[in-house]
XYZ file of C-alpha atoms in Angstrom:
570
model
C -0.008 -0.047 -0.009
C 1.227 3.512 -0.885
C 2.602 5.182 2.240
C 5.024 7.864 3.283
C 5.557 9.842 6.433
C 5.314 13.396 7.582
C 7.211 14.107 10.774
C 7.128 10.341 11.476
C 3.382 10.008 11.059
C 2.160 7.604 8.310
C 0.379 9.402 5.436
C -1.477 7.122 3.126
C -2.726 7.621 -0.411
C -6.298 7.919 0.879
C -5.212 10.989 2.934
C -4.014 12.673 -0.287
C -7.286 11.599 -1.956
C -9.327 13.138 0.840
C -7.455 16.380 0.579
C -7.820 16.610 -3.202
C -11.360 15.349 -3.592
C -12.912 17.116 -0.588
C -11.478 20.282 -1.929
C -13.924 20.050 -4.887
C -16.472 21.372 -2.350
C -14.419 24.522 -2.179
C -14.253 24.641 -5.993
C -18.039 24.660 -6.202
C -17.921 27.524 -3.658
C -15.399 29.575 -5.611
C -17.003 28.845 -8.985
C -20.392 30.168 -7.856
C -18.713 33.287 -6.448
C -16.581 33.914 -9.539
C -19.078 33.520 -12.322
C -21.549 36.232 -11.248
C -18.992 38.961 -11.433
C -18.471 38.707 -15.157
C -22.080 37.556 -15.992
C -23.424 40.903 -14.726
C -21.633 42.525 -17.793
C -22.758 40.038 -20.412
C -25.040 41.624 -23.055
C -27.677 38.898 -23.199
C -27.846 38.700 -19.377
C -28.346 42.470 -19.179
C -30.989 42.361 -21.873
C -33.034 39.737 -20.054
C -32.695 40.827 -16.452
C -31.625 44.470 -16.138
C -34.190 47.050 -15.079
C -32.553 50.273 -16.382
C -32.684 50.444 -20.162
C -32.168 53.608 -22.196
C -32.165 54.385 -25.940
C -34.480 51.554 -26.852
C -36.500 51.272 -30.139
C -40.260 51.380 -30.365
C -40.531 47.806 -29.279
C -38.389 48.325 -26.231
C -35.529 46.303 -27.807
C -31.942 47.018 -28.958
C -31.318 49.577 -26.207
C -28.072 51.572 -26.095
C -27.669 51.173 -22.298
C -28.531 48.329 -19.997
C -27.906 48.622 -16.272
C -28.961 47.060 -13.017
C -30.444 49.085 -10.266
C -28.544 48.800 -6.958
C -31.334 46.745 -5.377
C -31.588 44.191 -8.213
C -27.883 43.840 -8.613
C -27.476 43.388 -4.896
C -30.197 40.714 -4.732
C -28.923 38.764 -7.712
C -25.391 38.716 -6.215
C -26.354 38.542 -2.579
C -29.160 35.865 -2.436
C -26.382 33.233 -2.781
C -25.100 34.335 0.599
C -28.606 34.168 2.232
C -28.759 30.576 0.963
C -25.260 29.802 2.335
C -26.264 31.244 5.740
C -29.106 28.833 6.020
C -27.073 25.993 4.606
C -24.197 26.537 7.067
C -26.681 26.202 10.006
C -28.439 23.167 8.540
C -25.169 21.544 7.665
C -24.396 20.744 11.356
C -27.364 18.574 12.260
C -27.204 16.913 8.811
C -23.459 16.075 9.122
C -24.064 14.716 12.669
C -27.108 12.656 11.780
C -26.060 11.235 8.357
C -22.314 11.402 8.697
C -19.855 13.767 7.038
C -19.714 11.734 3.779
C -23.389 11.450 3.018
C -24.112 15.003 4.170
C -21.515 16.342 1.603
C -23.100 14.164 -1.105
C -26.659 15.522 -0.451
C -25.327 19.077 -0.351
C -23.777 18.636 -3.779
C -27.141 17.546 -5.087
C -28.742 20.704 -3.675
C -26.126 22.864 -5.494
C -26.931 21.010 -8.711
C -30.728 21.835 -8.259
C -29.764 25.482 -7.838
C -27.831 25.374 -11.055
C -30.740 23.845 -12.820
C -33.118 26.593 -11.628
C -30.716 29.200 -12.936
C -30.001 27.615 -16.258
C -33.766 27.215 -17.023
C -34.386 30.953 -16.391
C -35.609 32.952 -19.427
C -37.013 36.405 -18.521
C -37.651 36.406 -14.729
C -34.649 37.651 -12.819
C -36.298 36.518 -9.531
C -36.117 32.937 -10.731
C -32.407 33.289 -11.343
C -31.892 34.884 -7.936
C -33.813 32.005 -6.304
C -31.686 29.540 -8.151
C -28.682 31.180 -6.517
C -30.380 30.974 -3.191
C -30.899 27.233 -3.575
C -27.323 26.708 -4.714
C -26.278 28.731 -1.763
C -27.919 26.271 0.600
C -25.624 23.540 -0.699
C -22.530 25.726 -0.807
C -23.077 26.940 2.731
C -23.522 23.452 4.149
C -20.381 22.321 2.200
C -18.393 25.244 3.530
C -19.083 24.064 7.095
C -18.741 20.288 6.445
C -15.662 20.082 4.225
C -13.035 21.765 6.514
C -14.451 19.870 9.540
C -14.321 16.572 7.691
C -10.710 17.121 6.451
C -9.585 18.184 9.931
C -11.029 15.024 11.450
C -9.459 12.652 8.947
C -5.859 13.795 8.310
C -2.850 13.686 10.724
C -1.874 16.857 12.566
C 1.319 17.319 10.606
C -0.642 17.457 7.342
C -3.807 19.062 8.536
C -2.879 22.636 7.729
C -1.914 21.746 4.215
C -5.003 19.566 3.687
C -7.463 22.225 4.844
C -5.583 24.972 2.948
C -6.348 22.851 -0.180
C -9.854 23.857 0.408
C -9.003 27.456 -0.088
C -6.845 26.489 -3.017
C -9.840 24.888 -4.580
C -11.977 27.969 -3.894
C -9.516 30.077 -5.818
C -9.163 27.621 -8.585
C -12.981 27.540 -8.884
C -13.009 31.307 -9.208
C -10.227 31.202 -11.812
C -12.129 28.686 -13.871
C -15.247 30.922 -13.740
C -13.239 33.964 -14.956
C -11.693 31.980 -17.729
C -14.934 30.347 -18.930
C -16.576 33.743 -18.880
C -13.803 35.284 -20.950
C -14.359 32.474 -23.460
C -18.099 32.920 -23.788
C -18.343 36.691 -23.475
C -18.471 37.273 -27.222
C -21.372 34.884 -27.778
C -24.342 37.087 -28.818
C -26.966 34.836 -27.220
C -28.035 33.303 -23.937
C -25.316 30.678 -24.384
C -22.842 33.250 -23.075
C -24.148 32.777 -19.573
C -26.037 29.436 -19.646
C -22.830 27.627 -20.557
C -21.089 29.086 -17.534
C -23.882 27.901 -15.175
C -24.054 24.549 -16.886
C -20.307 23.837 -16.449
C -20.867 24.110 -12.704
C -22.492 20.576 -12.817
C -19.100 18.958 -13.496
C -17.999 19.979 -10.031
C -20.868 18.567 -7.992
C -20.672 14.801 -8.329
C -17.368 13.918 -6.602
C -17.777 13.947 -2.810
C -19.749 10.678 -2.445
C -16.569 8.508 -2.865
C -14.963 9.585 0.393
C -14.127 7.556 3.485
C -16.211 8.395 6.443
C -14.646 10.350 9.312
C -13.155 7.974 11.927
C -14.226 10.378 14.722
C -17.825 10.424 13.533
C -17.879 6.582 13.300
C -16.453 6.371 16.818
C -18.917 8.764 18.185
C -21.703 6.664 16.717
C -20.393 3.377 18.274
C -19.065 2.017 15.012
C -15.649 1.234 16.494
C -14.642 -1.424 14.022
C -15.450 0.888 11.114
C -13.628 3.661 12.840
C -10.463 1.575 13.217
C -10.697 0.449 9.542
C -11.273 3.984 8.289
C -8.261 5.223 10.354
C -6.080 2.487 8.952
C -7.163 3.259 5.334
C -6.556 6.932 5.821
C -3.087 6.474 7.258
C -2.021 3.731 4.860
C -0.788 0.982 7.190
C 2.331 -0.693 5.977
C 4.574 -1.558 8.866
C 4.189 -2.475 12.589
C 5.338 1.060 13.442
C 2.519 2.485 11.365
C 0.006 0.190 13.075
C 1.299 1.338 16.488
C 0.963 4.962 15.658
C -2.574 4.359 14.363
C -3.387 2.461 17.518
C -2.308 5.411 19.547
C -4.450 7.815 17.514
C -7.339 5.367 17.788
C -7.220 5.220 21.491
C -6.727 9.020 21.805
C -9.889 9.536 19.775
C -11.729 6.918 21.890
C -10.678 8.437 25.148
C -11.655 11.967 24.067
C -15.092 10.917 22.805
C -15.744 8.903 26.001
C -14.892 12.017 28.102
C -17.260 14.076 25.970
C -20.092 11.562 26.418
C -19.897 12.024 30.201
C -21.000 15.491 29.569
C -23.380 14.854 26.702
C -26.550 17.017 26.453
C -29.804 16.960 24.458
C -29.787 18.389 20.946
C -31.208 21.725 21.783
C -29.029 22.094 24.839
C -25.858 21.415 22.872
C -26.620 24.534 20.773
C -27.073 26.613 23.859
C -23.838 25.254 25.295
C -21.944 26.689 22.318
C -22.826 30.166 23.622
C -22.888 29.664 27.382
C -20.221 26.985 27.819
C -20.132 23.690 29.626
C -18.282 22.373 32.652
C -17.021 19.371 30.592
C -15.509 21.579 27.783
C -13.260 24.407 28.795
C -13.627 27.736 26.903
C -16.435 26.395 24.797
C -18.218 29.714 24.425
C -14.833 31.459 23.982
C -14.050 29.188 21.035
C -17.534 29.693 19.523
C -17.239 33.459 19.431
C -13.581 33.121 18.284
C -14.647 31.031 15.254
C -17.448 33.398 14.493
C -15.186 36.452 14.719
C -12.534 34.927 12.618
C -14.918 34.037 9.843
C -16.489 37.509 10.064
C -13.093 39.158 9.768
C -12.194 37.118 6.812
C -15.060 38.782 4.945
C -14.192 42.193 6.352
C -10.780 42.039 4.882
C -12.521 43.245 1.674
C -11.558 40.360 -0.678
C -15.046 39.597 -1.811
C -15.531 43.256 -2.719
C -13.099 42.532 -5.560
C -14.304 38.906 -6.217
C -18.025 39.901 -6.619
C -17.631 43.236 -8.276
C -14.183 43.256 -9.739
C -15.250 43.327 -13.363
C -17.604 46.265 -12.691
C -15.044 48.118 -10.578
C -12.315 47.945 -13.242
C -14.667 48.741 -16.025
C -15.575 51.961 -14.073
C -11.873 53.027 -13.953
C -11.464 52.906 -17.695
C -9.908 49.497 -18.096
C -10.795 48.360 -21.640
C -11.159 44.703 -20.913
C -12.191 44.081 -17.347
C -12.541 40.358 -17.974
C -8.731 40.119 -18.472
C -8.291 42.091 -15.167
C -10.406 39.502 -13.354
C -8.413 36.653 -14.794
C -5.085 38.384 -13.669
C -6.543 38.743 -10.100
C -7.764 35.095 -10.221
C -4.302 33.860 -11.218
C -2.737 35.917 -8.340
C -5.225 34.555 -5.920
C -4.759 30.929 -7.080
C -0.970 30.956 -7.222
C -0.495 32.681 -3.815
C -2.566 29.906 -2.025
C 0.268 27.468 -2.968
C 2.649 29.707 -1.005
C 0.206 29.610 1.895
C 0.595 25.776 2.121
C 4.238 26.351 3.114
C 3.570 29.446 5.303
C 0.799 27.971 7.436
C 2.558 24.704 8.122
C 6.012 26.178 8.944
C 4.878 29.459 10.638
C 1.648 28.252 12.297
C -1.701 30.026 12.187
C -1.279 33.080 14.403
C 1.738 34.842 12.893
C 0.604 34.653 9.286
C -2.870 35.964 10.340
C -1.800 38.919 12.335
C 1.015 39.785 10.043
C -1.203 39.086 7.022
C -3.637 41.839 8.200
C -0.764 44.325 8.021
C 1.428 42.922 5.367
C -0.208 44.684 2.457
C 2.469 47.307 3.070
C 4.077 49.495 0.453
C 6.574 52.344 0.748
C 5.121 54.696 -1.828
C 1.741 56.387 -2.316
C 0.305 59.118 -4.476
C -1.857 60.766 -1.910
C -0.854 62.861 1.090
C -3.434 60.951 3.203
C -1.103 57.989 3.461
C 1.325 58.962 6.187
C 1.330 56.145 8.722
C 0.049 52.640 7.842
C 0.561 52.330 4.095
C -1.244 49.300 2.910
C -2.479 48.165 -0.457
C -6.102 48.795 0.329
C -5.238 52.317 1.247
C -3.370 52.758 -1.939
C -6.354 51.476 -3.921
C -8.768 53.787 -2.013
C -6.473 56.836 -2.022
C -5.772 56.647 -5.715
C -9.508 56.447 -6.463
C -10.244 59.369 -4.171
C -7.289 61.720 -4.644
C -6.256 60.894 -8.240
C -9.304 59.551 -10.096
C -8.437 57.395 -13.034
C -10.672 59.397 -15.228
C -8.530 62.492 -14.619
C -5.077 61.008 -14.185
C -3.595 58.740 -16.800
C -2.176 55.518 -15.537
C -3.925 55.593 -12.141
C -6.220 52.770 -13.225
C -3.214 50.493 -13.753
C -1.909 51.419 -10.298
C -5.226 50.482 -8.811
C -5.094 47.122 -10.456
C -1.606 46.502 -9.092
C -2.716 47.530 -5.609
C -5.699 45.245 -5.791
C -3.609 42.316 -7.005
C -1.102 42.792 -4.222
C -3.829 42.943 -1.634
C -5.296 39.687 -3.004
C -1.791 38.128 -2.833
C -1.639 38.744 0.840
C -5.201 37.602 1.430
C -4.617 34.298 -0.479
C -1.374 33.587 1.535
C -2.887 34.221 4.920
C -6.502 35.117 5.742
C -8.097 33.118 2.913
C -6.950 29.616 3.824
C -6.027 30.134 7.527
C -9.579 30.887 8.596
C -10.785 27.640 7.252
C -7.993 25.759 9.053
C -8.862 27.556 12.340
C -12.549 26.584 11.930
C -11.716 22.922 11.300
C -9.322 22.473 14.212
C -10.427 24.687 17.060
C -13.600 23.002 18.427
C -14.072 19.853 20.447
C -15.592 16.767 18.732
C -18.908 16.781 20.567
C -19.912 20.342 19.437
C -17.611 20.719 16.451
C -20.332 20.463 13.792
C -22.516 23.075 15.538
C -19.668 25.527 16.218
C -18.273 25.159 12.698
C -21.788 25.964 11.402
C -22.081 29.018 13.539
C -18.680 30.178 12.507
C -19.358 29.623 8.876
C -22.792 31.237 9.095
C -21.046 34.360 10.355
C -18.894 34.263 7.251
C -21.947 34.126 5.046
C -23.746 36.883 7.018
C -20.990 39.349 6.262
C -20.716 37.917 2.739
C -24.298 38.786 2.115
C -24.000 42.315 3.701
C -20.933 43.118 1.573
C -22.342 41.706 -1.652
C -25.763 43.517 -1.209
C -24.710 46.786 0.150
C -21.509 47.374 -1.822
C -23.385 48.920 -4.820
C -25.049 51.373 -2.450
C -21.915 52.248 -0.518
C -19.688 52.691 -3.640
C -22.450 54.714 -5.171
C -22.209 57.148 -2.259
C -18.519 57.173 -1.292
C -16.848 55.593 -4.280
C -13.323 54.157 -3.747
C -13.227 55.573 -0.233
C -14.886 52.205 0.575
C -11.323 50.791 0.737
C -10.585 52.838 3.878
C -13.265 50.922 5.711
C -11.720 47.560 4.790
C -8.244 48.827 5.686
C -9.500 49.660 9.192
C -10.991 46.156 9.490
C -7.652 44.554 8.500
C -5.884 46.517 11.257
C -8.470 45.388 13.815
C -8.198 41.784 12.580
C -4.508 41.799 13.249
C -4.876 43.051 16.815
C -7.701 40.561 17.448
C -5.735 37.545 16.306
C -2.693 38.524 18.489
C -4.786 38.810 21.641
C -7.338 36.000 21.209
C -6.358 33.288 18.755
C -4.467 30.227 20.128
C -1.786 28.509 18.035
C -3.021 25.059 16.992
C -0.384 24.037 14.418
C 1.183 20.652 15.039
C -1.336 19.478 17.617
C -3.887 16.671 17.390
C -7.507 17.859 17.721
C -7.566 16.194 21.154
C -4.443 18.191 22.248
C -6.034 21.371 20.941
C -8.832 20.782 23.373
C -6.344 20.278 26.241
C -4.466 23.508 25.250
C -7.586 25.577 25.360
C -8.405 24.054 28.753
C -4.996 24.954 30.255
C -5.437 27.418 33.100
C -3.513 30.668 32.751
C -2.459 30.177 29.142
C -2.801 33.289 27.019
C -3.201 33.359 23.249
C 0.142 35.170 22.716
C 1.948 32.575 24.827
C 0.107 29.541 23.165
C 2.896 29.094 20.490
C 5.201 27.715 23.174
C 2.707 25.421 24.733
C 3.267 21.679 24.263
C 1.313 18.706 25.702
C 2.790 17.345 28.980
C 5.606 14.893 28.379
C 7.003 16.441 25.251
C 9.812 18.893 24.601
C 8.275 20.433 21.503
C 5.381 20.095 19.097
C 7.610 18.388 16.675
C 8.119 15.598 19.241
C 4.353 15.174 19.284
C 4.375 14.347 15.612
C 7.606 12.467 15.193
C 8.635 8.911 16.061
C 9.007 9.686 19.798
C 5.597 8.061 20.020
C 7.387 4.734 19.689
C 9.847 5.681 22.379
C 7.061 6.331 24.730
C 4.621 3.559 23.810
C 7.148 0.691 23.347
C 6.604 -2.260 20.982
C 3.513 -2.269 18.717
C 2.347 -5.439 20.504
C 2.266 -3.802 23.888
C 1.196 -0.147 23.464
C 0.618 2.015 26.403
C -2.277 4.395 26.082
C -1.218 8.037 26.014
C -4.245 9.176 27.976
C -3.802 6.762 30.977
C -3.448 9.832 33.118
C -5.684 11.747 35.424
C -8.344 13.618 33.469
C -9.386 15.872 36.245
C -8.740 19.614 36.245
C -5.205 18.852 37.483
C -4.393 17.611 34.007
C -4.926 20.974 32.561
C -2.736 22.881 35.087
C 0.075 24.788 33.205
C 2.390 25.574 36.037
C 6.106 24.966 35.684
C 6.131 22.017 38.148
C 3.536 20.162 36.121
C 5.452 20.638 32.870
C 8.692 19.633 34.509
C 7.223 16.578 35.962
C 5.899 15.550 32.502
C 9.298 16.167 30.942
C 11.044 14.005 33.527
C 8.556 11.170 32.942
C 9.067 11.576 29.140
C 12.905 11.458 29.608
C 12.833 8.446 31.886
C 10.636 6.458 29.472
C 12.813 7.386 26.572
C 15.977 6.264 28.360
C 14.504 2.969 29.442
C 13.325 2.256 25.890
């Protein structure tokens, strides 16, 4: 069986398959976002659905000008986000009841129904908008389920890369939409946009071939299936691999048994997400953390460009705004590859709080830029102080500023927020908390998509100043509130958040008791501690009372001495 190791942990072919195929859910997400930006400019689409038409003939046809009102444009774009909000909340009970795999399959079918409603629309713009609403239900549920599923299945050392593949797929889906729209834009018929919607079907029939989450199987008392799924995912080849898998299996089993002791009715488990529970430390804290992180991802301003990029750059005098969208899509896609390295080697915290500030540049063309000079401020300041309609070359500068902003977003905030959502919450409430976090993302997604035409109509490019302020706030928030989860199993993440006295800014140095560093947690030291594969000790055969979570120096020193003693005896 195909197998290789990452930091000493077995990584099977099925793990790679999970990361690649699950990411198709992100591709559906990105494709649905990307296609509407360019479709709003297509002649046939405007003729059928726009409500401002000037210079028409006696029959009301062949008009010189077609435009959408702010309300209609906002609804056509924004109803997708309303659907995704509902889908994100419904995705939790569906994923818990049916399992992660079957839930994702059903959600893809819902997206397909939404595409069908859109593609069969002829004259009624409301039908097209409702089609986007239905597709949004599936997309929203997928956006909650896929990162959670991937985080539950892959090893800690590969988890960041695997979940970042979800963001990579989102950007690839957007790039595909931009390229397809460029290819059909010259078609003088409804095929220009129907082909674009129809091509989305190719992305919606792939998630039913996945392995079920071992943690979900264990939680539902299918222990043999859970062990088999874990072995398939890890790609067992040697006794060492089997020993490591046995350790992971027992760690999952112990954690779920602990959670069952504090299990609650369905309705109460939702309330616990907001008020906390004695059995899960900082539960409410983590709920609000996830919701804030997903909200701030939208408030970076990225979707302002993704939804309205073609319209924005057409307004600054760019001759072919379709090409501009493709350039931004390529930047977005390529920079996510860089994020795969950054988020595994530098953790989650530093890329996020630096990413909020990194859109830095040393030059500006407006005296307003005196302190924090970031790319969003460049974009806004050029548009306000040196309008492209009056100053030649300013439109090109705005494109460069937008692309450099997108580059920083794709490297940090784009993928990192989905990683944080997938690995922050305990197993018992993970689906519900992930749904709440994702619903927050889609709430702001709708607000930005719907109100952007109104805001830009009133303040123009000064809109960028609002997003620049949000980026500054996001960096401060991450520094003070987000814990570093890189290199830890999901069970150890729960222990870290439960550690008394541990602050977010000190969490990068935290390691589970008995280890010198997080690398030790992932490497072959497991074998030093647990002995021969035939006689494995269970890592969680320790006191699970509150004393386990004490973080004072004596407790850490005792754990280190125990670790050293076992290593020497082995």
